Short mmCIF file of C-alpha atoms in Angstrom, two decimals:
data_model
loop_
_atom_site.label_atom_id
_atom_site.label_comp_id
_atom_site.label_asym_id
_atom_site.label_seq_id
_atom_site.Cartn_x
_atom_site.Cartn_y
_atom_site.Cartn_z
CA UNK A 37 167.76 28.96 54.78
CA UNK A 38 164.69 28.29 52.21
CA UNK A 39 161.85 26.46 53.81
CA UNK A 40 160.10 23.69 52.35
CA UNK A 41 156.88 26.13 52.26
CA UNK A 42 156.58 29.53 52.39
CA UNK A 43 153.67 30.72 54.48
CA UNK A 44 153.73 33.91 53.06
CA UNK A 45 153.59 34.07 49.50
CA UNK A 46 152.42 30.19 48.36
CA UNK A 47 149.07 29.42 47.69
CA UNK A 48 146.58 28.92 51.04
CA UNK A 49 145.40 25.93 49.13
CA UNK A 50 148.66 24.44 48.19
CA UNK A 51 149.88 25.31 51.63
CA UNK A 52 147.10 23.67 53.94
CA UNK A 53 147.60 20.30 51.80
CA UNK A 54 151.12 20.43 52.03
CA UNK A 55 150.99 20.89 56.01
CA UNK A 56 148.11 19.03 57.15
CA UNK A 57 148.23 15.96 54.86
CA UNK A 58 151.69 14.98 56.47
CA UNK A 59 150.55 15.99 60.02
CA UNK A 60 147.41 14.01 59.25
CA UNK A 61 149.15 11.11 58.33
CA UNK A 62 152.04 11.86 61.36
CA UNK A 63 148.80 11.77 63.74
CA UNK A 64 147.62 8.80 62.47
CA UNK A 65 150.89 7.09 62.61
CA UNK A 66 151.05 8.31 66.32
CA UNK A 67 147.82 6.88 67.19
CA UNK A 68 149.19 3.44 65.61
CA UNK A 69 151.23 3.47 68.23
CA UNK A 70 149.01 2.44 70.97
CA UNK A 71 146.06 0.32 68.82
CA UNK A 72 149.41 -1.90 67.94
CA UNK A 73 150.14 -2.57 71.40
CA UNK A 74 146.37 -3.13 71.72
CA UNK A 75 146.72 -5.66 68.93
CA UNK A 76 149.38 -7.37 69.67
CA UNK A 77 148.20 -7.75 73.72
CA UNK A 78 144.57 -8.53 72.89
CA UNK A 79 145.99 -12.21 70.99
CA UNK A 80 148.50 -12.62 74.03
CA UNK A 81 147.59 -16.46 74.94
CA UNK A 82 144.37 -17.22 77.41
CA UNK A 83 144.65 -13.69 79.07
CA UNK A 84 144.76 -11.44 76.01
CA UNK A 85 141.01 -10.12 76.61
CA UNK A 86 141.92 -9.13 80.55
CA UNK A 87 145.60 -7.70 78.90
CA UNK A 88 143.49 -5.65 76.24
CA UNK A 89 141.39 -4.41 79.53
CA UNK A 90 144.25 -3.29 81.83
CA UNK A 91 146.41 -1.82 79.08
CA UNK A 92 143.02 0.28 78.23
CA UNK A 93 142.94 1.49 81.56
CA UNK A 94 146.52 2.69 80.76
CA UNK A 95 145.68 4.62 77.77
CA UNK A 96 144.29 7.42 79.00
CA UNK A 97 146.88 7.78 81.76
CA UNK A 98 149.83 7.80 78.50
CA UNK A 99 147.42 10.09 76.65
CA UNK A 100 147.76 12.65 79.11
CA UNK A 101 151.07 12.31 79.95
CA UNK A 102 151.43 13.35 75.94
CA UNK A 103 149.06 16.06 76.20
CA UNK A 104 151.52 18.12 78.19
CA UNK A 105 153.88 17.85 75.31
CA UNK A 106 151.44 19.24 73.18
CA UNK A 107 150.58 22.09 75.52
CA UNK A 108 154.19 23.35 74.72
CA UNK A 109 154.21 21.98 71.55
CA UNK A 110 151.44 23.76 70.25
CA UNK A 111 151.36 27.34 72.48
CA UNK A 112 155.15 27.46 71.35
CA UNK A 113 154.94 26.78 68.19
CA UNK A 114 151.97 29.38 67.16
CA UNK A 115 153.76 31.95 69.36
CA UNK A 116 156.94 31.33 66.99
CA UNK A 117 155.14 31.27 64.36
CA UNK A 118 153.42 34.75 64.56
CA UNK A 119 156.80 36.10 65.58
CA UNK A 120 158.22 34.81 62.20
CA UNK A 121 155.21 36.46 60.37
CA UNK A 122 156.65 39.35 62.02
CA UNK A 123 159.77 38.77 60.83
CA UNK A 124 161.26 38.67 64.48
CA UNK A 125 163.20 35.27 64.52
CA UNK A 126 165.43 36.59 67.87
CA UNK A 127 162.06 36.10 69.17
CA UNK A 128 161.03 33.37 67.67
CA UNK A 129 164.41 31.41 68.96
CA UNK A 130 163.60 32.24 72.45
CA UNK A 131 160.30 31.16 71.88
CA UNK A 132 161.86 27.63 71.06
CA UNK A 133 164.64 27.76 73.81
CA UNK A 134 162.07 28.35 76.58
CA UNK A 135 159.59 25.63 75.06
CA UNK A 136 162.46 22.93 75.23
CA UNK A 137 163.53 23.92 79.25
CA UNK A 138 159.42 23.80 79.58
CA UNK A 139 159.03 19.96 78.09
CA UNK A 140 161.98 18.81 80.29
CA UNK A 141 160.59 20.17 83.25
CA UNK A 142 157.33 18.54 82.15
CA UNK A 143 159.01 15.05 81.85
CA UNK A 144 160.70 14.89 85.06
CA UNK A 145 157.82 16.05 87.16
CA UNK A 146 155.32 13.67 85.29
CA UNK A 147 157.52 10.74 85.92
CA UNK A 148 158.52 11.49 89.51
CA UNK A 149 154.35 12.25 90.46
CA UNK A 150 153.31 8.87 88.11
CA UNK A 151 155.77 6.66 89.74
CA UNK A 152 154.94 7.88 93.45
CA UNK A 153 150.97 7.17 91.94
CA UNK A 154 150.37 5.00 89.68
CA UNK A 155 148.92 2.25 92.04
CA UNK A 156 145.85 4.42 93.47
CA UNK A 157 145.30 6.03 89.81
CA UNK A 158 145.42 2.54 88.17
CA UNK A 159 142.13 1.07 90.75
CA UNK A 160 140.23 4.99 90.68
CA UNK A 161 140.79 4.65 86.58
CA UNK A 162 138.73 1.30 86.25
CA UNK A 163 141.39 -1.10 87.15
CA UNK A 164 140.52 -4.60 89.36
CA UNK A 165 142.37 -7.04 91.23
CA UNK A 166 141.99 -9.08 87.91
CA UNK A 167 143.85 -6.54 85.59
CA UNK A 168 146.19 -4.44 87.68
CA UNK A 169 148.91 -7.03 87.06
CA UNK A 170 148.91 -5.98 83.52
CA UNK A 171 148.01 -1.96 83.93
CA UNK A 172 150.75 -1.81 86.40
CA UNK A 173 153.51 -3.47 83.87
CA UNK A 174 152.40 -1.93 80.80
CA UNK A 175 152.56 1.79 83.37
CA UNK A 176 155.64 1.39 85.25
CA UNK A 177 157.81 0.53 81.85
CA UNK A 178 156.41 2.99 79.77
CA UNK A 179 156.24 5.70 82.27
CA UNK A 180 160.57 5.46 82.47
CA UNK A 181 160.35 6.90 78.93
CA UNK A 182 157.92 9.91 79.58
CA UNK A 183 160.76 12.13 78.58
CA UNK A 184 161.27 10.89 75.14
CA UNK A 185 157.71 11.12 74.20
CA UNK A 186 156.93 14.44 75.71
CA UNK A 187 160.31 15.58 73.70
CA UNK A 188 158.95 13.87 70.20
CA UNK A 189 155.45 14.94 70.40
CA UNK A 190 156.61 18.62 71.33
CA UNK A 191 159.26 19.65 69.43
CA UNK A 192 157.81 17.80 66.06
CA UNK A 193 155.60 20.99 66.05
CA UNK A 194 158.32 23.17 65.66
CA UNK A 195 159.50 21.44 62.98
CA UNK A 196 156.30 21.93 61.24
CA UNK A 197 155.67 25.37 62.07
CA UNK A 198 158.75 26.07 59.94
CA UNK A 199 157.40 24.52 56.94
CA UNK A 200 159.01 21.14 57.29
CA UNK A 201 155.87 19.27 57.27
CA UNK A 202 157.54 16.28 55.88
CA UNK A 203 160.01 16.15 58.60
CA UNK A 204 157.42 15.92 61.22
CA UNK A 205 155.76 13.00 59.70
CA UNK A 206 159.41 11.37 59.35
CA UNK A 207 159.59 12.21 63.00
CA UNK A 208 156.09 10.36 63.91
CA UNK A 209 156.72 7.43 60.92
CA UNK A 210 160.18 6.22 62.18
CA UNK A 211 159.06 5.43 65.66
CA UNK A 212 155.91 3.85 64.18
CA UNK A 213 156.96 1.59 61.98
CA UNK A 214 159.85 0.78 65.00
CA UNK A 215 157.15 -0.13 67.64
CA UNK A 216 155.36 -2.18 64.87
CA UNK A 217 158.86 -4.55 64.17
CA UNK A 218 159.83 -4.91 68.09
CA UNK A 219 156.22 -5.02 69.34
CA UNK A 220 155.94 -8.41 67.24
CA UNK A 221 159.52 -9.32 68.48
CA UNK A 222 159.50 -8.79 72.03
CA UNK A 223 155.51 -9.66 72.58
CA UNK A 224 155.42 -12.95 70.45
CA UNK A 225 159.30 -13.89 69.50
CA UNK A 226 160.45 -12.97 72.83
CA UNK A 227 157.27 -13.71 75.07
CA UNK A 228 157.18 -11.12 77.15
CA UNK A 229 153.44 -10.07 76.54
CA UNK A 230 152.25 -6.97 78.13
CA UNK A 231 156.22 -5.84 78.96
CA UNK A 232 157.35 -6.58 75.77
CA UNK A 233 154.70 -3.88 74.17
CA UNK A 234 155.52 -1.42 76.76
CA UNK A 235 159.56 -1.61 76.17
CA UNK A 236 158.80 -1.49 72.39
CA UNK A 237 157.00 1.91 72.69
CA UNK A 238 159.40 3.56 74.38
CA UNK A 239 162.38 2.22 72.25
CA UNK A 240 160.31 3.77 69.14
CA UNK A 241 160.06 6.97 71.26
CA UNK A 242 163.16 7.65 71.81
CA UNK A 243 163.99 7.26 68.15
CA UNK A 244 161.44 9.63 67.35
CA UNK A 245 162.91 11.91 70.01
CA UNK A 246 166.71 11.61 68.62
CA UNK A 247 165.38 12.25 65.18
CA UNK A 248 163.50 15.62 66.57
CA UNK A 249 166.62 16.54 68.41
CA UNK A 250 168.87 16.08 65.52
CA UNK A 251 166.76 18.13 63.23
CA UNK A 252 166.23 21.43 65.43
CA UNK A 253 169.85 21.06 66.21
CA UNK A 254 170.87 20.82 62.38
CA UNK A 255 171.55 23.35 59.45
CA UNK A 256 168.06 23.01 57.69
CA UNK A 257 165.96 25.25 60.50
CA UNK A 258 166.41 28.69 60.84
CA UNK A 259 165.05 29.00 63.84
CA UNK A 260 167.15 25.85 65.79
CA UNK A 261 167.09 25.06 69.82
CA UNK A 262 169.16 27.39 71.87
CA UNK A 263 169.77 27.68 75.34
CA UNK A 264 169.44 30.71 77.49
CA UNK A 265 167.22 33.63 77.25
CA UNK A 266 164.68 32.15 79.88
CA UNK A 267 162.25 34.06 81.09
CA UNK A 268 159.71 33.19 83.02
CA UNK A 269 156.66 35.04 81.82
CA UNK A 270 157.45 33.48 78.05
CA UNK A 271 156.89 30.38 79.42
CA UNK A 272 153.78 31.20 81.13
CA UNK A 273 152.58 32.94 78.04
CA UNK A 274 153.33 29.54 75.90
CA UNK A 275 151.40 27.34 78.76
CA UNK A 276 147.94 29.61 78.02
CA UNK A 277 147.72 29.76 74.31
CA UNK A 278 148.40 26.20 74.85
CA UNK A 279 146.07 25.47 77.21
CA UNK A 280 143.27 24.84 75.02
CA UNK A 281 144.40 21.80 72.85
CA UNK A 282 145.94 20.75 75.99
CA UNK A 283 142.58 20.70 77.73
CA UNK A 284 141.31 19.16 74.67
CA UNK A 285 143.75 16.47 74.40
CA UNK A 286 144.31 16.13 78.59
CA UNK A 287 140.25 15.72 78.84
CA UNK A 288 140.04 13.08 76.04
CA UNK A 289 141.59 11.15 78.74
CA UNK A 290 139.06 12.40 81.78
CA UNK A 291 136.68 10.82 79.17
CA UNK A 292 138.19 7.74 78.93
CA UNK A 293 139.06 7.48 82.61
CA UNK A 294 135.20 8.47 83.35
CA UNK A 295 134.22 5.62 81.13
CA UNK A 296 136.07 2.81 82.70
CA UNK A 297 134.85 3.81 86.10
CA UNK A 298 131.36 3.84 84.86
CA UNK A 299 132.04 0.46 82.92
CA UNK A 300 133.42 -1.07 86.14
CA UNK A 301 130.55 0.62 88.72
CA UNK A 302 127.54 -0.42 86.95
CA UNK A 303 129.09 -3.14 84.53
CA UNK A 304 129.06 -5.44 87.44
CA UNK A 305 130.16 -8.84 86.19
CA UNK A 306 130.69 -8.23 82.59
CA UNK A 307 132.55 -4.90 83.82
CA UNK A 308 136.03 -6.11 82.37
CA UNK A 309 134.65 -7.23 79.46
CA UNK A 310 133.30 -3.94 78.62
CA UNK A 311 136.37 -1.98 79.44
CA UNK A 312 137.65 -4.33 76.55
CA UNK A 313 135.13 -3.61 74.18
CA UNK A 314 135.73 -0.07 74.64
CA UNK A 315 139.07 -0.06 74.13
CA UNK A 316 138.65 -1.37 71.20
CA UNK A 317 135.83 1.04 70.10
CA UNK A 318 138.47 4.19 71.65
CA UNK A 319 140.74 2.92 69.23
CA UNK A 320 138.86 2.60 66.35
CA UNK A 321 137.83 6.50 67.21
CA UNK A 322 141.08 7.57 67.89
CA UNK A 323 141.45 6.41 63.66
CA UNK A 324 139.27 9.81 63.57
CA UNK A 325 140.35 11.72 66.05
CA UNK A 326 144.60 11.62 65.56
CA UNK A 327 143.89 12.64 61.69
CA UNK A 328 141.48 15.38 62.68
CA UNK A 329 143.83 16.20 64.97
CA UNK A 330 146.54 16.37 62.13
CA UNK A 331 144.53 18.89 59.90
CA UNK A 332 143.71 21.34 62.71
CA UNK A 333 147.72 21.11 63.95
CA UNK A 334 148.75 21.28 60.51
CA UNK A 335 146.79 24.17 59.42
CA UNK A 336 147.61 26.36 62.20
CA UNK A 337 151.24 27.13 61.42
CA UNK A 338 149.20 28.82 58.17
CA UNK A 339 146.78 30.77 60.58
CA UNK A 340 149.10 31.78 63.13
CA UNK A 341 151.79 33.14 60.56
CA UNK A 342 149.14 35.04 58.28
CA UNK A 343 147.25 36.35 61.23
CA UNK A 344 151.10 38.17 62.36
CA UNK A 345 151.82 39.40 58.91
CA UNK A 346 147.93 40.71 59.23
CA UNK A 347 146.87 38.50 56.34
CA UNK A 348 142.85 38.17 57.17
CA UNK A 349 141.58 36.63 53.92
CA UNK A 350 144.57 33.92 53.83
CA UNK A 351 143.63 33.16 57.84
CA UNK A 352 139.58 32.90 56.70
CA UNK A 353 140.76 30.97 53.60
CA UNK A 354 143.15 28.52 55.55
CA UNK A 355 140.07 27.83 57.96
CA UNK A 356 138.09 27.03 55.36
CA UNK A 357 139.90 24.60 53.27
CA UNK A 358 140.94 22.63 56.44
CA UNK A 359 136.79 22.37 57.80
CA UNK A 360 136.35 21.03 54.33
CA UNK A 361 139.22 18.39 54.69
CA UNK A 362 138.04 17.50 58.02
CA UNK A 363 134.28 16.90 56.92
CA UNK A 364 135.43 14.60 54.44
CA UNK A 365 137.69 12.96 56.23
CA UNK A 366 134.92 12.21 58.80
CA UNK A 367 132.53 11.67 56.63
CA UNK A 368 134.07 8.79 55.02
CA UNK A 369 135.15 7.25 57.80
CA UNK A 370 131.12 7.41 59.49
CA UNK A 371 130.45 5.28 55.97
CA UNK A 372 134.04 2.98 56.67
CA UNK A 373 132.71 2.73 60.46
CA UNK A 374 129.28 0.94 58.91
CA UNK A 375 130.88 -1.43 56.73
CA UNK A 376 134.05 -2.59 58.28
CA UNK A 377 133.85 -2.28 61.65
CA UNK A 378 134.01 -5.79 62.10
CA UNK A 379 137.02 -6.24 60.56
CA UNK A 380 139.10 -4.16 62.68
CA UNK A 381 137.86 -5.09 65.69
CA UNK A 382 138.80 -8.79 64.41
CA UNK A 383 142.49 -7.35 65.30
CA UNK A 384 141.95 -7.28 68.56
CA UNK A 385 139.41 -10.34 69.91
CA UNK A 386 138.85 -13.60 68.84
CA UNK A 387 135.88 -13.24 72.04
CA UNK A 388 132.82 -13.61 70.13
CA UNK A 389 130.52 -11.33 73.14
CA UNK A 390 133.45 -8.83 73.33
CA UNK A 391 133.36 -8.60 69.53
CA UNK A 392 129.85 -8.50 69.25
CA UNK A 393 129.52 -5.19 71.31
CA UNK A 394 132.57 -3.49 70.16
CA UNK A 395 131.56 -3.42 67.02
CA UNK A 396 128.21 -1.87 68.39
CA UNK A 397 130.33 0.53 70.39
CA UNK A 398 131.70 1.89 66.76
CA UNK A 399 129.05 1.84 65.13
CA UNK A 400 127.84 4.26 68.38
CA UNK A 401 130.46 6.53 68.90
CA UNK A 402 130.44 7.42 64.89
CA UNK A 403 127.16 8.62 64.90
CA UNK A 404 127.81 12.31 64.71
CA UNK A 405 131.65 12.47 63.92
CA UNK A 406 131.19 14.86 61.37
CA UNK A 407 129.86 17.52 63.67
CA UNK A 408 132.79 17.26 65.98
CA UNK A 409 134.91 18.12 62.89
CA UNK A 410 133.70 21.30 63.20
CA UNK A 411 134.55 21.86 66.64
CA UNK A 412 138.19 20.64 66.34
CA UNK A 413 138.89 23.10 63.10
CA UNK A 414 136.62 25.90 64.63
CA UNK A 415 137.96 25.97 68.23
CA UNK A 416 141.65 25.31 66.93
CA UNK A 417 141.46 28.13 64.95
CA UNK A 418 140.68 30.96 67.48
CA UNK A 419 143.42 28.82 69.45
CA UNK A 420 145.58 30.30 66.85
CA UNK A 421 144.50 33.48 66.30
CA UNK A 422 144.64 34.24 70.52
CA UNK A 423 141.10 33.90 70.79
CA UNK A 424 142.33 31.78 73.95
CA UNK A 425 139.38 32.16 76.60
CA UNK A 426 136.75 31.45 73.92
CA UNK A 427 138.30 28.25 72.69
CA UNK A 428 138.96 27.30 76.38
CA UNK A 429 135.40 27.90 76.96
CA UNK A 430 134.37 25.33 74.28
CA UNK A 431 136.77 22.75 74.62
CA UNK A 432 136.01 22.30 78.30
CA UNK A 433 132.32 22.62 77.99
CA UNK A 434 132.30 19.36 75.75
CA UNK A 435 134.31 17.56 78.29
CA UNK A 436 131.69 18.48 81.15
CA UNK A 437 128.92 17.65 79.11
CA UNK A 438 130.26 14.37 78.43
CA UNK A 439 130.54 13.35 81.90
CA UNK A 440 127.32 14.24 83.05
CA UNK A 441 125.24 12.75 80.29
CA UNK A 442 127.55 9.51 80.96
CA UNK A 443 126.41 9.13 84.06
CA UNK A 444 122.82 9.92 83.11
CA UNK A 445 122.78 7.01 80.21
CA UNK A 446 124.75 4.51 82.55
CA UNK A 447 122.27 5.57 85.48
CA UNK A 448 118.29 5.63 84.05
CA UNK A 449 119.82 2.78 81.91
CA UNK A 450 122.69 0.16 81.58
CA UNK A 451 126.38 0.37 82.01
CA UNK A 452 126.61 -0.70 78.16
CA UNK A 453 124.07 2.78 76.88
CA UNK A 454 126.93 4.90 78.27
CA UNK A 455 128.20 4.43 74.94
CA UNK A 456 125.46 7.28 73.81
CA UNK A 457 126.91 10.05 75.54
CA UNK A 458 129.66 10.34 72.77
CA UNK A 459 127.63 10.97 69.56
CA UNK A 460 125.45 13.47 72.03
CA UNK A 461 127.99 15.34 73.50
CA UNK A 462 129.59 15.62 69.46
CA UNK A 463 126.02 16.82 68.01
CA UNK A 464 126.03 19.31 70.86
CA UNK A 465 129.77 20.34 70.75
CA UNK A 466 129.75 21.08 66.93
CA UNK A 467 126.44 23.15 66.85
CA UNK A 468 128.16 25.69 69.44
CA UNK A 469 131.43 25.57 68.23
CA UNK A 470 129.83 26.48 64.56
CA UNK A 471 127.79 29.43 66.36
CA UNK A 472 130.52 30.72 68.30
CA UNK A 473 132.89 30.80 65.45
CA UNK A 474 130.49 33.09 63.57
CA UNK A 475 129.63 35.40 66.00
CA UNK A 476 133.42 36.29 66.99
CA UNK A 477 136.02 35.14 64.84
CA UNK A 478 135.76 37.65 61.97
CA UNK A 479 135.32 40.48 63.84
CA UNK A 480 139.08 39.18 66.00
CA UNK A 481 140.81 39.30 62.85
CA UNK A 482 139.41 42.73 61.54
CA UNK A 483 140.28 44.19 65.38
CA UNK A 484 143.75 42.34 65.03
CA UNK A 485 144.73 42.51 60.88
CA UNK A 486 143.60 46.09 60.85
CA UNK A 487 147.13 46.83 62.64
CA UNK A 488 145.20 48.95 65.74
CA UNK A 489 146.37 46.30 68.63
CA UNK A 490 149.04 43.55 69.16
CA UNK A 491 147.72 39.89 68.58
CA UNK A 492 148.31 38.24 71.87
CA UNK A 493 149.94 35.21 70.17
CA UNK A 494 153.20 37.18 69.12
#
């Protein structure tokens, strides 16, 4: 079966546009899917500001619920891909089989333990007797469809990793522009405010999960899900070359979570107010993030593939081209952040004070966006190569960093200068990802490419 793009033999150029450019867009479409609920909450009738707060105690609960479907998504996917730069697609459909078993395991655990939990987590997060009414909806309703976003977020990457890049942003898109229809039926048609939003994300996930299913199950992959072949260790070896986008994604919500707690501790009165103004600042970021997020997903299939067929200049070529995108991409959107930062936050608040400092709170949390391109690209790439321990080492160190120096802003100052710990932690993050990257990462693929050892992600 011909693939839409051959990692092999077409162009690294043409290939890392073809393959990040729809997972950019699929990111972006995924991040949509929360900032619409956002949207459409935040205008809900007298309460929409304390709405917008407890939903945004929510979202980093949901965003690490998802992480664990890219933990599978992506370790499975690089490992399949190396094996089909190997030209070992027995492998390679094992791979897949054991990475499907893994996400279902995922989503019934996650729902059982979030269920049993989700009171004591919603209060630790940031939540107060004011908003848990609408945290606890918004949880309970969207944690009953765990298993269809686990299984759309995961298995779009093996879609992708088989060249199909325009499949997975079909995947994404469909359930998008789904949640965007019933979000404005059920919240504002039907009335049911914070319920409404919840039910009309998981509706649009589980379209996005029948469309994944439907496709891996079809005649256009080669490499299609299976059952059988289970084996234990596989799925242990998936989990750690997954681990580090995982911790990535997982701690983006520690950050979040650590936020809100600070916002609420030393906020005092004008604590849910700035959980609301943060959401809305988170959201505006997470405009950044998803598509960053897109190029270094996207590109990887390249990487991993080359890096099994021993390819080193079309693995250092594919790295380069996607830093590039992702420096653009993040520097235009610092300039966007400056000019029209009011405008999007006008989606979300007609509250004059909780406009007023979210727009700040952009303006803050762009400040050094483009370094942090570096460290997404950077540490994705010696993800993808099996450079696992070092890319572990730098995606957690961020995350610690970040919670400290939160505290430390929020503690010698006020609750609102917490803010500053993002562009910090990004300056910091980007400079050691950058030297990292050049002291090891050439001399892993000459150790690797030169054919003297098995990469660890085949």
């Amino acid at each position: 079966m011909a693939r839409t793009n051959d990692l092999r033999n077409d162009s690294i150029l043409a290939l890392v546009l073809k393959l990040t450019i729809p997972a950019m867009l699929a990111q972006l479409v995924n991040v949509l899917y929360g900032i619409i609920d956002r949207m459409f909450i935040g205008h809900i009738p007298v309460v929409g500001d304390l709405a917008l707060a407890g939903v945004g105690i929510c979202g980093p609960i949901v965003t690490l619920l998802s992480s664990f479907g890219t933990l599978v998504g992506i370790g499975g996917s690089i490992m399949m891909a190396t094996s089909m730069g190997h030209k070992d697609d027995e492998r390679a459909k094992r791979i897949l089989s054991n990475s499907f078993l893994l996400l279902l395991v995922f989503s019934a655990l996650l729902t059982t333990t979030l269920l049993l939990t989700k009171r004591q987590m919603i209060y630790l997060f940031g939540g107060s007797d004011l908003t848990y009414e609408y945290a606890n909806t918004y949880l309970t309703i969207y944690t009953m469809g765990t298993a269809f976003a686990l299984l759309a977020l995961g298995l779009n990457y093996f879609i992708t990793c088989q060249g199909f890049s325009l499949n997975g942003m079909i995947t994404v898109i469909i359930g998008a522009v789904s949640n965007i229809i019933l979000d404005a039926l059920f919240v504002f048609e039907f009335k049911w405010g914070v319920a409404g939003a919840a039910v009309a994300t998981v509706i649009s996930q589980m379209i996005s999960c029948g469309y994944a299913l439907l496709f891996l199950f079809g005649k256009r992959v080669s490499i299609k899900i299976s059952f059988g072949g289970y084996d234990f260790r596989l799925m242990l070896r998936i989990m750690k070359l997954g681990l580090s986008p995982f911790i990535i994604y997982a701690t983006d919500s520690i950050i979040v979570i650590a936020m809100n707690m600070v916002l609420q501790r030393f906020g005092g009165a004008e604590g849910d107010m700035l959980i609301s103004a943060f959401t809305i600042a988170q959201s505006y970021f997470l405009l950044i993030t998803g598509p960053l997020g897109g190029i270094s997903g996207g590109v990887q299939p390249v990487i991993s593939y080359n890096f099994g067929a021993a390819q080193q200049k079309r693995v250092e070529q594919a790295v380069k081209y996607a830093l590039i995108m992702a420096v653009i991409l993040t520097g235009g959107m610092f300039v966007v952040s400056r000019l029209f930062a009011g405008n999007f936050v006008n989606f979300f608040t007609d509250i004059a004070e909780t406009a007023k400092i979210s727009i700040w709170g952009i303006k803050v949390f762009t400040l050094c966006i483009v370094p942090l391109a570096f460290q997404y690209i950077l540490v994705d790439a010696m993800t993808a190569v099996g450079r696992i321990k070092t890319a572990l080492y730098l995606s957690a160190s961020r995350k610690i960093n970040f919670v400290i120096f939160l505290f430390v802003f929020a503690g010698i100052s006020t609750a609102q200068n917490a803010f500053y710990s993002e562009p910090f932690v990004d300056l910091l993050s980007g400079m050691q990802s950058a030297i990292v990257f050049l002291l090891v990462f050439r001399k892993h693929l000459k150790r690797f490419c030169g054919g003297s050892e098995i990469p660890e992600t085949a």
